[in-house]
Amino acid sequence: MNKSTLRNLSIVLFALVAILIALEVGERDTDVSSGELLFEGLKAQINDVRRVTVERPGTDGATDVVTISNETGTWSVAARANYPASIATLRELLIALADARVLEEKTADPERYEQLGVRDPAVSGSKGVKITIAGEDFAYSLILGNAHQGANRYARIADQLTSVLIDKNPSLPDSAGGWLRDDLVDIDAADVRSAVIRHADGETIRIVKDSREDSDFRVPDLPDGRELSYPTVANSVGGALNDLKLEDVRRAEAGEPTSTAELETFDGLRIVVETTEVDGDTWIALDAAVASSPPSQTASEETAGEAATEPSADADAAQGEVPPDPAAAAAAINERLRGWQFKIPSYKANQLTRRWDDILKADTDTE
């Protein structure tokens, strides 16, 4: 190979490299660059956000849209009849996006968006999730794509061609229910003195405790010849309202419940839980009142109560705890939960709808 040929090959190679570089540069926008905030200005405006919209690819080519808004001073989820939203979930997302920085620019070729999951969710086959954050006079919109190495995520600002890798991987609920404030009531089994479950067919189970010091519930009305499957089996019924959370919510609908559970506390609070089965899911409605019988206390508790300073009902309610005064507790529960039905986890539904066969040893006479 002579010098002329080598020189010509070098010129061709140089030209090819120049073309490749030009193509790569041509794919990029210059609106974002490595190390910069993804959304310059969002952090300063975060307290002025009034609406967050999340769009996901739905079924049959439709797009699922969830809007969380604060137009009236309270964050709520529009798709769930404006039930209160989870402030913690919303705050986590907003802070993550306000702090997000660009690690690396990626493709600007729409044909390659789906490799990173940053195609608009309105496009058929997309995996992207579009998030729009808006205030009175500003809006930010991006499409979140696939996670990368756990802590990072691909993204694309909605009106730009260039996709990027950011240093955050925001956690997003996969349905409208995940954006809801999920705490319902939280009553420890130790505070419960009795519970009654009544089924529509007449079957009734009652459990009781004589004092707070009792570790286990008694079942006083056992059917003749039957015994508990194990001594502590009734405790799960007494703990059914401990850390009770929702999975979804809807406006209360008329209809006869399939069962009703009524729990009373030693402080004199009564909570009635009506259960309805709909397409395999359990929905409950809650109502609270002061118990008809007076609160029960042991002598030691009465003595301790005289010396103790009673905490503020308002302070307890603000923390999501049940105030010690039954009237205040009932009012706080009803103000927040009355008029709604809640889908709850299956294990909690089981605790609130127990039947004799769930807590008794098998009846050998019928086998």
mmCIF file of C-alpha atoms in Angstrom:
data_model
loop_
_atom_site.group_PDB
_atom_site.id
_atom_site.type_symbol
_atom_site.label_atom_id
_atom_site.label_comp_id
_atom_site.label_asym_id
_atom_site.label_seq_id
_atom_site.Cartn_x
_atom_site.Cartn_y
_atom_site.Cartn_z
ATOM 1 C CA MET A 1 0.000 0.000 0.000
ATOM 2 C CA ASN A 2 1.562 3.301 -1.130
ATOM 3 C CA LYS A 3 1.610 6.616 0.723
ATOM 4 C CA SER A 4 -1.101 8.088 -1.477
ATOM 5 C CA THR A 5 -3.513 5.261 -0.603
ATOM 6 C CA LEU A 6 -2.772 5.602 3.105
ATOM 7 C CA ARG A 7 -3.356 9.332 2.925
ATOM 8 C CA ASN A 8 -6.688 8.836 1.177
ATOM 9 C CA LEU A 9 -7.799 6.238 3.756
ATOM 10 C CA SER A 10 -6.870 8.601 6.568
ATOM 11 C CA ILE A 11 -8.942 11.364 5.011
ATOM 12 C CA VAL A 12 -11.954 9.011 4.660
ATOM 13 C CA LEU A 13 -11.584 7.782 8.255
ATOM 14 C CA PHE A 14 -11.341 11.339 9.567
ATOM 15 C CA ALA A 15 -14.473 12.275 7.617
ATOM 16 C CA LEU A 16 -16.403 9.292 9.049
ATOM 17 C CA VAL A 17 -15.413 10.216 12.601
ATOM 18 C CA ALA A 18 -16.475 13.824 11.987
ATOM 19 C CA ILE A 19 -19.859 12.640 10.675
ATOM 20 C CA LEU A 20 -20.413 10.417 13.742
ATOM 21 C CA ILE A 21 -19.551 13.275 16.092
ATOM 22 C CA ALA A 22 -21.888 15.590 14.213
ATOM 23 C CA LEU A 23 -24.712 13.033 14.449
ATOM 24 C CA GLU A 24 -24.178 12.624 18.193
ATOM 25 C CA VAL A 25 -24.151 16.375 18.780
ATOM 26 C CA GLY A 26 -27.201 16.754 16.588
ATOM 27 C CA GLU A 27 -29.140 14.373 18.864
ATOM 28 C CA ARG A 28 -28.641 16.602 21.899
ATOM 29 C CA ASP A 29 -30.485 19.614 23.190
ATOM 30 C CA THR A 30 -28.407 22.144 25.051
ATOM 31 C CA ASP A 31 -31.194 22.923 27.559
ATOM 32 C CA VAL A 32 -29.795 20.515 30.152
ATOM 33 C CA SER A 33 -26.298 19.405 30.945
ATOM 34 C CA SER A 34 -24.548 17.154 33.413
ATOM 35 C CA GLY A 35 -24.615 18.363 37.017
ATOM 36 C CA GLU A 36 -27.407 20.903 36.522
ATOM 37 C CA LEU A 37 -30.724 20.752 38.331
ATOM 38 C CA LEU A 38 -33.353 19.029 36.237
ATOM 39 C CA PHE A 39 -35.854 21.792 37.054
ATOM 40 C CA GLU A 40 -34.163 25.061 37.892
ATOM 41 C CA GLY A 41 -36.574 27.058 40.030
ATOM 42 C CA LEU A 42 -38.829 24.269 41.307
ATOM 43 C CA LYS A 43 -37.180 24.193 44.728
ATOM 44 C CA ALA A 44 -37.975 27.875 45.302
ATOM 45 C CA GLN A 45 -41.583 27.367 44.146
ATOM 46 C CA ILE A 46 -42.290 24.065 45.891
ATOM 47 C CA ASN A 47 -44.565 25.635 48.522
ATOM 48 C CA ASP A 48 -46.599 27.274 45.762
ATOM 49 C CA VAL A 49 -47.441 24.005 43.981
ATOM 50 C CA ARG A 50 -51.205 23.563 43.722
ATOM 51 C CA ARG A 51 -51.608 20.584 41.442
ATOM 52 C CA VAL A 52 -49.734 17.394 40.533
ATOM 53 C CA THR A 53 -50.956 15.260 37.644
ATOM 54 C CA VAL A 54 -49.690 11.730 37.026
ATOM 55 C CA GLU A 55 -50.404 10.048 33.672
ATOM 56 C CA ARG A 56 -49.732 6.353 33.094
ATOM 57 C CA PRO A 57 -50.305 4.038 30.150
ATOM 58 C CA GLY A 58 -53.692 2.423 30.662
ATOM 59 C CA THR A 59 -55.571 -0.416 29.026
ATOM 60 C CA ASP A 60 -56.984 -0.402 25.498
ATOM 61 C CA GLY A 61 -54.794 2.535 24.532
ATOM 62 C CA ALA A 62 -56.262 4.823 27.196
ATOM 63 C CA THR A 63 -54.213 6.873 29.635
ATOM 64 C CA ASP A 64 -54.830 6.639 33.377
ATOM 65 C CA VAL A 65 -54.761 10.111 34.918
ATOM 66 C CA VAL A 66 -54.546 10.881 38.648
ATOM 67 C CA THR A 67 -54.718 14.498 39.809
ATOM 68 C CA ILE A 68 -53.716 15.524 43.325
ATOM 69 C CA SER A 69 -54.702 19.127 43.932
ATOM 70 C CA ASN A 70 -54.708 21.788 46.612
ATOM 71 C CA GLU A 71 -57.035 24.326 45.069
ATOM 72 C CA THR A 72 -59.056 24.750 48.303
ATOM 73 C CA GLY A 73 -56.243 24.535 50.846
ATOM 74 C CA THR A 74 -56.403 20.761 51.373
ATOM 75 C CA TRP A 75 -54.567 18.240 49.237
ATOM 76 C CA SER A 76 -56.996 15.692 47.791
ATOM 77 C CA VAL A 77 -57.280 13.060 45.057
ATOM 78 C CA ALA A 78 -59.814 14.025 42.385
ATOM 79 C CA ALA A 79 -60.304 10.468 41.116
ATOM 80 C CA ARG A 80 -61.417 9.409 44.603
ATOM 81 C CA ALA A 81 -64.099 12.042 45.175
ATOM 82 C CA ASN A 82 -61.492 14.437 46.594
ATOM 83 C CA TYR A 83 -60.609 12.211 49.541
ATOM 84 C CA PRO A 84 -57.556 13.590 51.418
ATOM 85 C CA ALA A 85 -54.199 12.812 49.834
ATOM 86 C CA SER A 86 -51.095 11.456 51.533
ATOM 87 C CA ILE A 87 -48.981 14.534 52.221
ATOM 88 C CA ALA A 88 -45.925 12.365 52.907
ATOM 89 C CA THR A 89 -46.149 10.613 49.522
ATOM 90 C CA LEU A 90 -46.626 13.900 47.690
ATOM 91 C CA ARG A 91 -43.816 15.639 49.570
ATOM 92 C CA GLU A 92 -41.405 12.798 48.791
ATOM 93 C CA LEU A 93 -42.060 13.136 45.061
ATOM 94 C CA LEU A 94 -41.820 16.933 44.981
ATOM 95 C CA ILE A 95 -38.587 17.051 46.962
ATOM 96 C CA ALA A 96 -37.015 14.337 44.828
ATOM 97 C CA LEU A 97 -37.787 16.211 41.597
ATOM 98 C CA ALA A 98 -36.800 19.603 43.024
ATOM 99 C CA ASP A 99 -33.404 18.192 44.044
ATOM 100 C CA ALA A 100 -32.864 15.998 40.960
ATOM 101 C CA ARG A 101 -29.722 16.661 38.967
ATOM 102 C CA VAL A 102 -28.716 15.496 35.514
ATOM 103 C CA LEU A 103 -26.020 12.831 35.570
ATOM 104 C CA GLU A 104 -25.795 12.245 31.853
ATOM 105 C CA GLU A 105 -27.542 13.168 28.625
ATOM 106 C CA LYS A 106 -29.054 10.333 26.631
ATOM 107 C CA THR A 107 -30.762 9.871 23.308
ATOM 108 C CA ALA A 108 -32.776 12.536 21.517
ATOM 109 C CA ASP A 109 -34.034 10.028 18.949
ATOM 110 C CA PRO A 110 -37.778 9.316 19.496
ATOM 111 C CA GLU A 111 -37.285 5.861 17.963
ATOM 112 C CA ARG A 112 -35.035 4.985 20.924
ATOM 113 C CA TYR A 113 -37.165 6.466 23.714
ATOM 114 C CA GLU A 114 -38.784 3.179 24.598
ATOM 115 C CA GLN A 115 -35.409 1.606 25.400
ATOM 116 C CA LEU A 116 -35.228 4.045 28.331
ATOM 117 C CA GLY A 117 -38.984 4.112 29.037
ATOM 118 C CA VAL A 118 -39.307 7.843 28.318
ATOM 119 C CA ARG A 119 -41.935 7.749 25.585
ATOM 120 C CA ASP A 120 -45.070 9.804 26.288
ATOM 121 C CA PRO A 121 -47.679 7.583 28.028
ATOM 122 C CA ALA A 122 -50.303 8.723 25.511
ATOM 123 C CA VAL A 123 -48.413 6.790 22.815
ATOM 124 C CA SER A 124 -49.478 3.178 22.406
ATOM 125 C CA GLY A 125 -47.060 0.727 24.003
ATOM 126 C CA SER A 126 -45.360 3.348 26.162
ATOM 127 C CA LYS A 127 -43.956 2.600 29.628
ATOM 128 C CA GLY A 128 -43.362 6.224 30.601
ATOM 129 C CA VAL A 129 -45.055 8.047 33.462
ATOM 130 C CA LYS A 130 -45.755 11.722 32.837
ATOM 131 C CA ILE A 131 -45.740 14.057 35.840
ATOM 132 C CA THR A 132 -46.907 17.656 35.670
ATOM 133 C CA ILE A 133 -46.314 19.956 38.626
ATOM 134 C CA ALA A 134 -48.179 23.245 38.471
ATOM 135 C CA GLY A 135 -48.808 26.403 40.443
ATOM 136 C CA GLU A 136 -50.742 29.544 39.712
ATOM 137 C CA ASP A 137 -48.208 30.848 37.189
ATOM 138 C CA PHE A 138 -45.764 27.991 36.533
ATOM 139 C CA ALA A 139 -45.679 24.394 35.388
ATOM 140 C CA TYR A 140 -43.033 21.688 35.086
ATOM 141 C CA SER A 141 -43.609 18.497 33.141
ATOM 142 C CA LEU A 142 -41.451 15.430 32.636
ATOM 143 C CA ILE A 143 -41.688 11.789 31.687
ATOM 144 C CA LEU A 144 -40.096 9.327 34.085
ATOM 145 C CA GLY A 145 -38.675 6.208 32.493
ATOM 146 C CA ASN A 146 -36.869 3.093 33.667
ATOM 147 C CA ALA A 147 -34.907 2.900 36.907
ATOM 148 C CA HIS A 148 -31.138 2.605 36.551
ATOM 149 C CA GLN A 149 -28.971 0.852 39.146
ATOM 150 C CA GLY A 150 -31.645 1.350 41.803
ATOM 151 C CA ALA A 151 -30.904 4.938 42.805
ATOM 152 C CA ASN A 152 -31.156 6.693 39.422
ATOM 153 C CA ARG A 153 -33.777 7.010 36.709
ATOM 154 C CA TYR A 154 -34.098 7.941 33.063
ATOM 155 C CA ALA A 155 -36.280 10.969 32.375
ATOM 156 C CA ARG A 156 -37.204 13.448 29.683
ATOM 157 C CA ILE A 157 -38.553 16.960 30.112
ATOM 158 C CA ALA A 158 -41.838 16.778 28.233
ATOM 159 C CA ASP A 159 -41.169 19.523 25.659
ATOM 160 C CA GLN A 160 -37.560 18.503 24.926
ATOM 161 C CA LEU A 161 -36.086 15.857 22.680
ATOM 162 C CA THR A 162 -33.091 14.933 24.810
ATOM 163 C CA SER A 163 -33.564 12.303 27.502
ATOM 164 C CA VAL A 164 -31.341 12.260 30.583
ATOM 165 C CA LEU A 165 -30.265 10.128 33.495
ATOM 166 C CA ILE A 166 -31.050 11.789 36.838
ATOM 167 C CA ASP A 167 -29.656 11.096 40.287
ATOM 168 C CA LYS A 168 -33.073 10.333 41.812
ATOM 169 C CA ASN A 169 -35.511 7.449 41.551
ATOM 170 C CA PRO A 170 -38.815 8.801 42.918
ATOM 171 C CA SER A 171 -41.224 6.252 44.354
ATOM 172 C CA LEU A 172 -44.599 6.491 42.624
ATOM 173 C CA PRO A 173 -47.857 4.759 43.629
ATOM 174 C CA ASP A 174 -49.130 2.595 40.792
ATOM 175 C CA SER A 175 -52.798 3.565 41.273
ATOM 176 C CA ALA A 176 -54.969 6.383 42.590
ATOM 177 C CA GLY A 177 -55.390 4.508 45.870
ATOM 178 C CA GLY A 178 -51.692 4.811 46.576
ATOM 179 C CA TRP A 179 -51.963 8.619 46.742
ATOM 180 C CA LEU A 180 -54.564 8.565 49.510
ATOM 181 C CA ARG A 181 -54.039 9.304 53.179
ATOM 182 C CA ASP A 182 -54.210 5.691 54.329
ATOM 183 C CA ASP A 183 -54.537 5.807 58.142
ATOM 184 C CA LEU A 184 -58.039 5.056 59.430
ATOM 185 C CA VAL A 185 -57.933 4.217 63.140
ATOM 186 C CA ASP A 186 -55.279 2.858 65.468
ATOM 187 C CA ILE A 187 -56.612 1.186 68.615
ATOM 188 C CA ASP A 188 -54.360 -1.274 70.358
ATOM 189 C CA ALA A 189 -55.848 -4.612 71.442
ATOM 190 C CA ALA A 190 -54.819 -3.806 75.022
ATOM 191 C CA ASP A 191 -57.350 -0.936 75.031
ATOM 192 C CA VAL A 192 -60.255 -3.069 73.772
ATOM 193 C CA ARG A 193 -62.555 -4.592 76.383
ATOM 194 C CA SER A 194 -65.086 -6.278 74.087
ATOM 195 C CA ALA A 195 -65.896 -7.041 70.478
ATOM 196 C CA VAL A 196 -68.978 -8.493 68.857
ATOM 197 C CA ILE A 197 -69.218 -9.732 65.273
ATOM 198 C CA ARG A 198 -72.740 -10.160 63.883
ATOM 199 C CA HIS A 199 -73.256 -11.780 60.483
ATOM 200 C CA ALA A 200 -76.287 -11.225 58.284
ATOM 201 C CA ASP A 201 -77.319 -14.873 58.709
ATOM 202 C CA GLY A 202 -77.496 -14.465 62.503
ATOM 203 C CA GLU A 203 -74.187 -16.005 63.524
ATOM 204 C CA THR A 204 -72.683 -13.963 66.365
ATOM 205 C CA ILE A 205 -69.309 -14.091 68.124
ATOM 206 C CA ARG A 206 -68.488 -12.127 71.273
ATOM 207 C CA ILE A 207 -65.105 -11.707 72.956
ATOM 208 C CA VAL A 208 -64.326 -9.886 76.207
ATOM 209 C CA LYS A 209 -61.594 -8.878 78.645
ATOM 210 C CA ASP A 210 -62.202 -8.150 82.313
ATOM 211 C CA SER A 211 -59.357 -5.651 82.671
ATOM 212 C CA ARG A 212 -56.532 -4.042 80.760
ATOM 213 C CA GLU A 213 -54.103 -6.354 82.527
ATOM 214 C CA ASP A 214 -55.616 -9.399 80.814
ATOM 215 C CA SER A 215 -53.336 -10.497 78.000
ATOM 216 C CA ASP A 216 -55.951 -12.623 76.217
ATOM 217 C CA PHE A 217 -59.605 -12.253 75.296
ATOM 218 C CA ARG A 218 -62.233 -14.685 76.572
ATOM 219 C CA VAL A 219 -64.981 -16.138 74.380
ATOM 220 C CA PRO A 220 -67.851 -16.598 76.851
ATOM 221 C CA ASP A 221 -70.571 -18.024 74.603
ATOM 222 C CA LEU A 222 -68.918 -21.071 73.069
ATOM 223 C CA PRO A 223 -71.275 -23.488 71.316
ATOM 224 C CA ASP A 224 -71.974 -26.633 73.340
ATOM 225 C CA GLY A 225 -69.233 -29.219 73.003
ATOM 226 C CA ARG A 226 -66.864 -26.917 71.098
ATOM 227 C CA GLU A 227 -63.543 -25.372 72.162
ATOM 228 C CA LEU A 228 -61.149 -22.743 70.852
ATOM 229 C CA SER A 229 -58.592 -23.883 68.295
ATOM 230 C CA TYR A 230 -55.947 -22.362 70.606
ATOM 231 C CA PRO A 231 -56.185 -20.144 73.715
ATOM 232 C CA THR A 232 -55.168 -16.839 72.040
ATOM 233 C CA VAL A 233 -57.188 -17.203 68.851
ATOM 234 C CA ALA A 234 -59.603 -14.385 69.760
ATOM 235 C CA ASN A 235 -56.808 -11.834 70.213
ATOM 236 C CA SER A 236 -56.649 -11.090 66.503
ATOM 237 C CA VAL A 237 -60.277 -9.911 66.597
ATOM 238 C CA GLY A 238 -59.470 -7.572 69.475
ATOM 239 C CA GLY A 239 -56.545 -6.170 67.483
ATOM 240 C CA ALA A 240 -58.460 -5.667 64.232
ATOM 241 C CA LEU A 241 -58.448 -1.861 64.606
ATOM 242 C CA ASN A 242 -54.756 -1.654 65.434
ATOM 243 C CA ASP A 243 -53.020 0.358 62.685
ATOM 244 C CA LEU A 244 -55.975 -0.081 60.317
ATOM 245 C CA LYS A 245 -55.153 1.344 56.887
ATOM 246 C CA LEU A 246 -57.051 1.688 53.644
ATOM 247 C CA GLU A 247 -56.096 0.416 50.210
ATOM 248 C CA ASP A 248 -58.778 2.397 48.399
ATOM 249 C CA VAL A 249 -61.832 4.552 49.092
ATOM 250 C CA ARG A 250 -65.218 5.401 47.645
ATOM 251 C CA ARG A 251 -68.271 7.360 48.712
ATOM 252 C CA ALA A 252 -70.511 5.231 50.932
ATOM 253 C CA GLU A 253 -73.141 3.333 48.977
ATOM 254 C CA ALA A 254 -76.498 2.187 50.305
ATOM 255 C CA GLY A 255 -76.981 -1.497 50.982
ATOM 256 C CA GLU A 256 -77.174 -4.093 53.719
ATOM 257 C CA PRO A 257 -73.815 -5.080 55.222
ATOM 258 C CA THR A 258 -72.784 -8.728 55.190
ATOM 259 C CA SER A 259 -71.502 -8.393 58.759
ATOM 260 C CA THR A 260 -71.068 -5.827 61.508
ATOM 261 C CA ALA A 261 -68.300 -5.672 64.098
ATOM 262 C CA GLU A 262 -68.677 -3.541 67.232
ATOM 263 C CA LEU A 263 -65.659 -2.876 69.432
ATOM 264 C CA GLU A 264 -65.634 -1.016 72.760
ATOM 265 C CA THR A 265 -62.609 0.287 74.614
ATOM 266 C CA PHE A 266 -61.893 0.608 78.321
ATOM 267 C CA ASP A 267 -62.005 4.393 77.783
ATOM 268 C CA GLY A 268 -65.647 4.213 76.680
ATOM 269 C CA LEU A 269 -65.269 4.521 72.899
ATOM 270 C CA ARG A 270 -67.411 2.368 70.632
ATOM 271 C CA ILE A 271 -66.585 1.813 66.953
ATOM 272 C CA VAL A 272 -68.999 0.065 64.616
ATOM 273 C CA VAL A 273 -67.551 -1.441 61.426
ATOM 274 C CA GLU A 274 -70.005 -2.448 58.707
ATOM 275 C CA THR A 275 -68.530 -4.813 56.134
ATOM 276 C CA THR A 276 -69.714 -5.309 52.562
ATOM 277 C CA GLU A 277 -68.297 -7.767 50.040
ATOM 278 C CA VAL A 278 -68.101 -6.463 46.456
ATOM 279 C CA ASP A 279 -66.546 -8.595 43.686
ATOM 280 C CA GLY A 280 -64.207 -10.340 46.111
ATOM 281 C CA ASP A 281 -63.071 -7.127 47.813
ATOM 282 C CA THR A 282 -63.993 -6.128 51.356
ATOM 283 C CA TRP A 283 -65.264 -2.580 51.913
ATOM 284 C CA ILE A 284 -65.957 -1.199 55.374
ATOM 285 C CA ALA A 285 -67.733 1.827 56.790
ATOM 286 C CA LEU A 286 -66.845 3.118 60.250
ATOM 287 C CA ASP A 287 -68.913 4.993 62.785
ATOM 288 C CA ALA A 288 -67.887 5.994 66.302
ATOM 289 C CA ALA A 289 -69.795 6.920 69.448
ATOM 290 C CA VAL A 290 -69.538 6.906 73.226
ATOM 291 C CA ALA A 291 -70.177 3.419 74.577
ATOM 292 C CA SER A 292 -73.568 2.898 76.209
ATOM 293 C CA SER A 293 -71.988 1.332 79.304
ATOM 294 C CA PRO A 294 -69.522 3.383 81.396
ATOM 295 C CA PRO A 295 -65.769 3.051 80.882
ATOM 296 C CA SER A 296 -64.109 0.323 82.929
ATOM 297 C CA GLN A 297 -60.921 0.829 84.898
ATOM 298 C CA THR A 298 -58.991 -1.171 87.423
ATOM 299 C CA ALA A 299 -58.351 0.348 90.838
ATOM 300 C CA SER A 300 -54.685 0.878 89.992
ATOM 301 C CA GLU A 301 -55.606 2.720 86.782
ATOM 302 C CA GLU A 302 -58.058 4.969 88.635
ATOM 303 C CA THR A 303 -55.351 5.916 91.134
ATOM 304 C CA ALA A 304 -52.844 6.550 88.382
ATOM 305 C CA GLY A 305 -55.385 8.600 86.463
ATOM 306 C CA GLU A 306 -55.903 10.999 89.365
ATOM 307 C CA ALA A 307 -52.209 11.894 89.404
ATOM 308 C CA ALA A 308 -51.672 11.987 85.671
ATOM 309 C CA THR A 309 -52.030 15.046 83.504
ATOM 310 C CA GLU A 310 -54.473 14.275 80.718
ATOM 311 C CA PRO A 311 -53.013 14.956 77.253
ATOM 312 C CA SER A 312 -54.649 17.306 74.801
ATOM 313 C CA ALA A 313 -57.239 15.669 72.555
ATOM 314 C CA ASP A 314 -56.365 18.087 69.755
ATOM 315 C CA ALA A 315 -52.666 17.234 69.989
ATOM 316 C CA ASP A 316 -53.389 13.507 69.878
ATOM 317 C CA ALA A 317 -55.726 13.884 66.917
ATOM 318 C CA ALA A 318 -53.072 15.847 65.034
ATOM 319 C CA GLN A 319 -50.703 12.911 65.474
ATOM 320 C CA GLY A 320 -53.333 10.453 64.210
ATOM 321 C CA GLU A 321 -53.820 8.941 67.683
ATOM 322 C CA VAL A 322 -57.129 8.373 69.438
ATOM 323 C CA PRO A 323 -57.737 10.968 72.192
ATOM 324 C CA PRO A 324 -58.457 9.508 75.638
ATOM 325 C CA ASP A 325 -61.831 11.289 75.894
ATOM 326 C CA PRO A 326 -64.366 9.031 74.110
ATOM 327 C CA ALA A 327 -66.597 11.883 72.942
ATOM 328 C CA ALA A 328 -63.635 13.730 71.422
ATOM 329 C CA ALA A 329 -62.332 10.501 69.899
ATOM 330 C CA ALA A 330 -65.692 9.666 68.328
ATOM 331 C CA ALA A 331 -66.100 13.174 66.920
ATOM 332 C CA ALA A 332 -62.605 13.139 65.380
ATOM 333 C CA ILE A 333 -63.167 9.736 63.748
ATOM 334 C CA ASN A 334 -66.608 10.607 62.380
ATOM 335 C CA GLU A 335 -65.527 13.975 61.008
ATOM 336 C CA ARG A 336 -62.819 12.329 58.936
ATOM 337 C CA LEU A 337 -64.311 8.946 58.014
ATOM 338 C CA ARG A 338 -68.110 9.126 58.058
ATOM 339 C CA GLY A 339 -69.723 8.973 54.619
ATOM 340 C CA TRP A 340 -66.952 6.858 53.083
ATOM 341 C CA GLN A 341 -66.329 3.177 52.448
ATOM 342 C CA PHE A 342 -62.814 1.798 52.563
ATOM 343 C CA LYS A 343 -61.173 -1.170 50.916
ATOM 344 C CA ILE A 344 -58.870 -2.757 53.489
ATOM 345 C CA PRO A 345 -56.187 -5.479 53.438
ATOM 346 C CA SER A 346 -57.546 -9.017 53.342
ATOM 347 C CA TYR A 347 -56.008 -10.036 56.663
ATOM 348 C CA LYS A 348 -57.765 -7.152 58.426
ATOM 349 C CA ALA A 349 -61.018 -8.031 56.700
ATOM 350 C CA ASN A 350 -60.630 -11.590 57.988
ATOM 351 C CA GLN A 351 -60.178 -10.352 61.568
ATOM 352 C CA LEU A 352 -63.353 -8.262 61.380
ATOM 353 C CA THR A 353 -65.509 -11.034 59.872
ATOM 354 C CA ARG A 354 -64.489 -14.109 61.866
ATOM 355 C CA ARG A 355 -66.969 -16.967 62.206
ATOM 356 C CA TRP A 356 -67.097 -19.797 64.708
ATOM 357 C CA ASP A 357 -65.374 -22.170 62.313
ATOM 358 C CA ASP A 358 -62.457 -19.718 62.098
ATOM 359 C CA ILE A 359 -61.729 -19.827 65.829
ATOM 360 C CA LEU A 360 -62.930 -23.265 66.994
ATOM 361 C CA LYS A 361 -61.453 -26.718 66.708
ATOM 362 C CA ALA A 362 -63.120 -28.907 64.109
ATOM 363 C CA ASP A 363 -66.398 -30.439 65.259
ATOM 364 C CA THR A 364 -65.530 -34.114 65.299
ATOM 365 C CA ASP A 365 -69.214 -35.088 65.725
ATOM 366 C CA THR A 366 -69.979 -33.872 62.211
ATOM 367 C CA GLU A 367 -66.989 -35.475 60.488
#
